[in-house]
Coordinates of C-alpha atoms and ligand atoms in Angstrom, one line a residue:
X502 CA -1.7 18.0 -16.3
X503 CA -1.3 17.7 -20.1
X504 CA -2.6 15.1 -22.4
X505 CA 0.6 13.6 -22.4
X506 CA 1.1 13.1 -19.1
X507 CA -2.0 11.9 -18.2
X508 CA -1.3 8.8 -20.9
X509 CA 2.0 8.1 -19.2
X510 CA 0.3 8.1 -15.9
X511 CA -2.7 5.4 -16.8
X512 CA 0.4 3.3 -19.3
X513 CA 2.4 3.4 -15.4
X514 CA -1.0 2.4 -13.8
X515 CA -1.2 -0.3 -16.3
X516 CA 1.6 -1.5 -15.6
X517 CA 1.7 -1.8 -12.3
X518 CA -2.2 -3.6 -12.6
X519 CA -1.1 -5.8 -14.8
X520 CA -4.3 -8.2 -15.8
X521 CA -6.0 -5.2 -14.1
X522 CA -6.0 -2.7 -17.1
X523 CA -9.8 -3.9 -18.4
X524 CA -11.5 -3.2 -15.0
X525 CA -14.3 -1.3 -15.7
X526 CA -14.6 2.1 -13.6
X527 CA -17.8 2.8 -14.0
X528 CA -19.1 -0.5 -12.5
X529 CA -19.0 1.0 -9.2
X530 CA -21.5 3.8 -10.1
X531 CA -24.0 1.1 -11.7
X532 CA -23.8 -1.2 -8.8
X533 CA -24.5 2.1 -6.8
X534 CA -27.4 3.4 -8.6
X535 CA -29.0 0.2 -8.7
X536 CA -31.9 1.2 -6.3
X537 CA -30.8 0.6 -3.0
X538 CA -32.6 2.8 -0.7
X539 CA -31.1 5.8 0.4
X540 CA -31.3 5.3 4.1
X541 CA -29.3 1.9 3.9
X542 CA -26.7 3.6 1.6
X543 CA -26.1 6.5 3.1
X544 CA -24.8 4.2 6.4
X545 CA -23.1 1.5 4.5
X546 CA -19.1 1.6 4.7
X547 CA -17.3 1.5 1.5
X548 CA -16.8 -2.3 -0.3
X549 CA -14.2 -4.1 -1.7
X550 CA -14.6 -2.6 -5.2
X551 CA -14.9 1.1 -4.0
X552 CA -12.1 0.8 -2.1
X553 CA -9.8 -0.8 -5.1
X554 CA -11.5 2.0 -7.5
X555 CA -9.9 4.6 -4.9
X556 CA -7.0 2.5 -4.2
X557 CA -5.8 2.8 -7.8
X558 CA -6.5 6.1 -8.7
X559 CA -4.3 7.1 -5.3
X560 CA -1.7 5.1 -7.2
X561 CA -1.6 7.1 -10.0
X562 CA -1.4 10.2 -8.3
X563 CA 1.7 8.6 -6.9
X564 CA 3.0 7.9 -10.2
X565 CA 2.2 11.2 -11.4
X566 CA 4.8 12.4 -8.8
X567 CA 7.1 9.5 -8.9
X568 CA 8.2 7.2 -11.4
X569 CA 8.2 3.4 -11.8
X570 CA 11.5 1.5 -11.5
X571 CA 11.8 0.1 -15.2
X572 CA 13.7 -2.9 -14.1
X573 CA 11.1 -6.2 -15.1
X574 CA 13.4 -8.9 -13.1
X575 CA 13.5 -6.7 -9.7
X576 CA 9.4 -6.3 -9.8
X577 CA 9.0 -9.7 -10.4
X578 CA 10.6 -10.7 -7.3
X579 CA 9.6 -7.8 -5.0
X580 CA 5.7 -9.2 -5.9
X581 CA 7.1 -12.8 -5.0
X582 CA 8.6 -11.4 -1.5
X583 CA 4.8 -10.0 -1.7
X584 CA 3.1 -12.2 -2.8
X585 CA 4.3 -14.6 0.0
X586 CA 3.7 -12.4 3.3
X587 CA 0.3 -11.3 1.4
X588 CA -0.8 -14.7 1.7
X589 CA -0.1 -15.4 5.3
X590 CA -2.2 -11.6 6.3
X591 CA -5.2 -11.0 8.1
X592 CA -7.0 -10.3 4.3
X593 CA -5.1 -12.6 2.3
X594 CA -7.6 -11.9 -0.4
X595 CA -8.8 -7.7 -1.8
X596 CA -11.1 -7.2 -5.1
X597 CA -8.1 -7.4 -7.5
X598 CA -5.6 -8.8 -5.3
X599 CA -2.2 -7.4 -4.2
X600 CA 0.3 -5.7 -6.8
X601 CA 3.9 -4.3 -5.5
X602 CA 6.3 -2.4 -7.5
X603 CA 9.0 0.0 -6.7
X604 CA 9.5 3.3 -7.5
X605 CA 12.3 5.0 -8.9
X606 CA 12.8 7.3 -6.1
X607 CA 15.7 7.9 -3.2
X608 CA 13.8 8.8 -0.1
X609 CA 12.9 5.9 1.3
X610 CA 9.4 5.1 1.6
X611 CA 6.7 3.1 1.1
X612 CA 2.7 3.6 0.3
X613 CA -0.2 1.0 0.9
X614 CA -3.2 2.1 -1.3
X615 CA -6.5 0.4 -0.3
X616 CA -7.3 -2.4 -2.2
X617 CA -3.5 -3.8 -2.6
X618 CA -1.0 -1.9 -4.7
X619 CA 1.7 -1.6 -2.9
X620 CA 5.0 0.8 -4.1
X621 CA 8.3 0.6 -2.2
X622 CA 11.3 3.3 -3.2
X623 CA 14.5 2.3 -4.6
X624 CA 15.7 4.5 -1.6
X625 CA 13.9 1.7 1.0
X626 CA 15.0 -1.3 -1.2
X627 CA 18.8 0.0 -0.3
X628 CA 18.0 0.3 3.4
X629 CA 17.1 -3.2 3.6
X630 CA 19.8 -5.9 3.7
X631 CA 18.2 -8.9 3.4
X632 CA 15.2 -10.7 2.2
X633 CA 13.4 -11.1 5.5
X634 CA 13.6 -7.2 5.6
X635 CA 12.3 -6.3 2.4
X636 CA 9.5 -8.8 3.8
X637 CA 8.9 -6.8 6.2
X638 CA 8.6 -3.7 4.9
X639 CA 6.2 -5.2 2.3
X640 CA 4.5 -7.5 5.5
X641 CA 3.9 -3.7 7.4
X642 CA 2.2 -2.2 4.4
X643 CA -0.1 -5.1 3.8
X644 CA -1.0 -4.8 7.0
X645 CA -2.1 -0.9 6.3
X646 CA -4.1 -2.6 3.3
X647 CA -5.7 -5.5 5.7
X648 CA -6.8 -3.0 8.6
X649 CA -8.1 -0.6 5.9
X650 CA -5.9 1.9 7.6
X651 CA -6.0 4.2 4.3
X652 CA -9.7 3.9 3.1
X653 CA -10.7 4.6 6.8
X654 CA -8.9 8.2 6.1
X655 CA -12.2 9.3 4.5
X656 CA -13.8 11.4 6.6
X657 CA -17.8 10.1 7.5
X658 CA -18.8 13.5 6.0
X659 CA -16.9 12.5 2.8
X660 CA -18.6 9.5 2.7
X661 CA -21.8 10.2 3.3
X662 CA -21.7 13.0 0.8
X663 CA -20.7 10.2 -2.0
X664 CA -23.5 8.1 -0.8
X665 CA -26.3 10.1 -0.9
X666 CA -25.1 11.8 -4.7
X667 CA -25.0 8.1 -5.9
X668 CA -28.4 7.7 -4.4
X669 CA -30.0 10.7 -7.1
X670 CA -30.2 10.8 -10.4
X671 CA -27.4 12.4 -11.2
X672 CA -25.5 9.3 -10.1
X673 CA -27.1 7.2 -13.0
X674 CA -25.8 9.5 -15.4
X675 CA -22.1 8.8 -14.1
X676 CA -22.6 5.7 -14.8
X677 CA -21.7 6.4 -18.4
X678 CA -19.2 8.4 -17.8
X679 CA -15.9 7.5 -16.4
X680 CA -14.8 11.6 -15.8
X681 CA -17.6 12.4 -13.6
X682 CA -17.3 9.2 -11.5
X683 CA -13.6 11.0 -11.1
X684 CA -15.7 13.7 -9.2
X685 CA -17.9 12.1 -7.3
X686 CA -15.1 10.3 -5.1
X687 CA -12.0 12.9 -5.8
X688 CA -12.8 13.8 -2.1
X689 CA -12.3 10.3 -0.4
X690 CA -9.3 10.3 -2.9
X691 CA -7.8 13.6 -1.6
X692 CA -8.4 12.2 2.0
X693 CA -6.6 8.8 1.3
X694 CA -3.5 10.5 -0.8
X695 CA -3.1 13.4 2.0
X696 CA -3.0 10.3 4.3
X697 CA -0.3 7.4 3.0
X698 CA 1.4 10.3 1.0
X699 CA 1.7 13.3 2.9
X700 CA 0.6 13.5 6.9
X701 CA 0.9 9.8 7.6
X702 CA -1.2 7.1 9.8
X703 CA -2.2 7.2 13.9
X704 CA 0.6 5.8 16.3
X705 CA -1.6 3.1 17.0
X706 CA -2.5 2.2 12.9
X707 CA 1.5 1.9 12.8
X708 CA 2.0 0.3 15.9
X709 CA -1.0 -2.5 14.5
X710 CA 0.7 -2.7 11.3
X711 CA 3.8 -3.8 13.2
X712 CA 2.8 -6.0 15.5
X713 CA 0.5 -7.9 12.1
X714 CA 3.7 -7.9 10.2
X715 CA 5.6 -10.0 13.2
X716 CA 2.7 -12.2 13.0
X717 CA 3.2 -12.4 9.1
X718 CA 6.4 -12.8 8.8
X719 CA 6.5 -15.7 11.4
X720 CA 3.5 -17.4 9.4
X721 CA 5.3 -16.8 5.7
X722 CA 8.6 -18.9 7.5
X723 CA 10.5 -15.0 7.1
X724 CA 12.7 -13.6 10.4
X725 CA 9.8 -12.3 12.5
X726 CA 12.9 -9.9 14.2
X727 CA 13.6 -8.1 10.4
X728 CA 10.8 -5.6 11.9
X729 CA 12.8 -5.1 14.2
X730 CA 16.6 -5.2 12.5
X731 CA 14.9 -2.6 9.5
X732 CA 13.3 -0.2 12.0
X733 CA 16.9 -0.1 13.7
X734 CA 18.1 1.2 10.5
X735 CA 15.6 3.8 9.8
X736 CA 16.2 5.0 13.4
X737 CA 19.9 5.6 12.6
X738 CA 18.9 7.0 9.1
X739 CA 16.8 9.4 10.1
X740 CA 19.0 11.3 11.9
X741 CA 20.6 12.6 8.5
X742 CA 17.1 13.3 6.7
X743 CA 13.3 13.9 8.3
X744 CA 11.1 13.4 6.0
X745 CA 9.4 10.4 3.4
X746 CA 9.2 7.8 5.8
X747 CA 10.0 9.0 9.1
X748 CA 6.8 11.4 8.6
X749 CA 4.6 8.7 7.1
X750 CA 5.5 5.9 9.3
X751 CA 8.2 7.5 12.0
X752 CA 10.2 4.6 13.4
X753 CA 10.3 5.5 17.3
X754 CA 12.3 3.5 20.4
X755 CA 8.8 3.5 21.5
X756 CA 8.0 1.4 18.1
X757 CA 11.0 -0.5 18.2
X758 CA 10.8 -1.6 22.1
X759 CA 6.8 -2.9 21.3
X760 CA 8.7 -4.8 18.4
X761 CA 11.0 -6.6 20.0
X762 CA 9.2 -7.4 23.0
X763 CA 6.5 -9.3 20.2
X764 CA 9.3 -11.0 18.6
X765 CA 11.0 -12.2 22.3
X766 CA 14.5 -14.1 22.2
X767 CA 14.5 -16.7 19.5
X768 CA 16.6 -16.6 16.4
X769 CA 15.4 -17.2 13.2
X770 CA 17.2 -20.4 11.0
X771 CA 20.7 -18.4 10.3
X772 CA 20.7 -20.8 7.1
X773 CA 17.9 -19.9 5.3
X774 CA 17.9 -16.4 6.3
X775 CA 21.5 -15.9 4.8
X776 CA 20.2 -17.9 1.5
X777 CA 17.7 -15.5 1.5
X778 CA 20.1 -12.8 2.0
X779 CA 22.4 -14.2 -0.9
X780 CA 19.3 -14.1 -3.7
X781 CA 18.1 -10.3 -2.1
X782 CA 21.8 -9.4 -3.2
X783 CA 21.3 -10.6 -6.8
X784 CA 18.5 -7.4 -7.1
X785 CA 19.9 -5.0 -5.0
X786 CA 20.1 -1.9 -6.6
Ligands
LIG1180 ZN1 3.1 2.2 8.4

């Protein structure tokens, strides 16, 4: 990647952080190399900040393949749909809290990277039709984040390898240098990426995320049967193009029947859903 490029992709990461930009990376090597004894660390799952350290460097690699919408009024209120089934989760709270944005791309999709940012494409934005959908496409992938569904794609071998190189010396010298802490977790980074970008999560991880996003939504006051509505729609969808979303998170009758049989027969408020609906409308895109 050129110079260039790589500016553009931490300015995009920036962006999508917001108040985030000042973290300091190398924090999670000095906490590491701290003296904890080797046995303990070498056992020890991955915390909060790890996770968001990995977390945002799998959003960049996103970004580095797909661009931000540049529309300021459209992420505000994506992270205020968000923000609100966030809130109402299993893990209401990560390290740096939750981000969402959307990217400027035509596939639909969406990506949960550990520790909270969430990026949904233009191309999913247009398959929803209402509020209470976009919820719960954005209720579904905080679920991912909540059950840790990505940062559990390390593999233990991955992890153990990071733990015992932080537990030597050499880990105290990446403590001063941002590049080399890059390294030592590129692995669990590779892992994560191949996961919410390219192979996609366990029947049963999407299955969880569903059923947690019917609880969310019902919590947050959305349309607990938008799961089911929006997974509907993909299933038609899909027919025309595989791919994106159907590989990362294939919408099945299976799916759909376990859906509906959470949700059971009532109907949400039709008033508040459709002004709802009418204020989703203003940002289609
Ligand atoms: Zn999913």
């Amino acid at each position: 990647m050129k110079r260039g490029a790589i500016l553009l992709v931490s300015a995009a990461a920036a962006f999508v952080l917001g108040g985030c930009a000042g973290i300091d990376v190398t924090s999670v090597a000095t906490i590491a190399a701290k003296g904890v004894p080797k046995a303990v660390q070498a056992s020890r799952p991955i915390n909060d900040s790890e996770e968001y350290y990995v977390g945002r460097a799998v959003g960049a690699r996103i970004l580095a393949q797909q661009s931000l919408r540049q529309d300021p009024e459209l992420t505000r209120y994506v992270n205020e749909v968000g923000q609100t089934v966030a809130r109402k989760s299993a893990r209401p709270q990560t390290f740096k809290g939750y981000h969402f944005a959307v990217l400027d791309t035509q596939e639909p999709n969406a990506f949960a990277c550990p520790g909270g940012l969430i990026l949904i494409t233009r191309g999913l934005l247009q398959t929803c039709e209402s509020e209470d959908e976009l919820a719960a496409v954005l209720a579904h992938e905080v679920s991912h984040v909540a059950n840790k569904d990505g940062i559990n794609s390390i593999s233990q071998a991955r992890w153990t390898e990071v733990l015992t190189t932080m537990g030597t010396e050499a880990a105290r010298q990446y403590a001063g240098a941002a590049g080399s802490l890059v390294s030592l977790f590129e692995g669990s980074i590779d892992d994560v990426f191949k996961t919410i970008v390219v192979s996609g999560y366990s029947r049963s991880a999407e299955e969880a995320a569903d059923a947690a996003a019917v609880q969310t939504l019902r919590q947050a006051g959305y349309d607990p049967g938008a799961v089911a509505s929006l997974l509907d729609k993909m299933m038609a969808k899909e027919k025309g193009a595989p791919g994106g979303m159907f590989k990362t998170h294939p919408p099945t009758a299976d799916r759909l029947a376990k859906v509906k049989a959470l949700v059971g027969e009532g109907k949400a408020p039709e008033k508040e859903v459709a002004a709802r609906t009418q204020r989703f409308q203003k940002y289609k895109i």
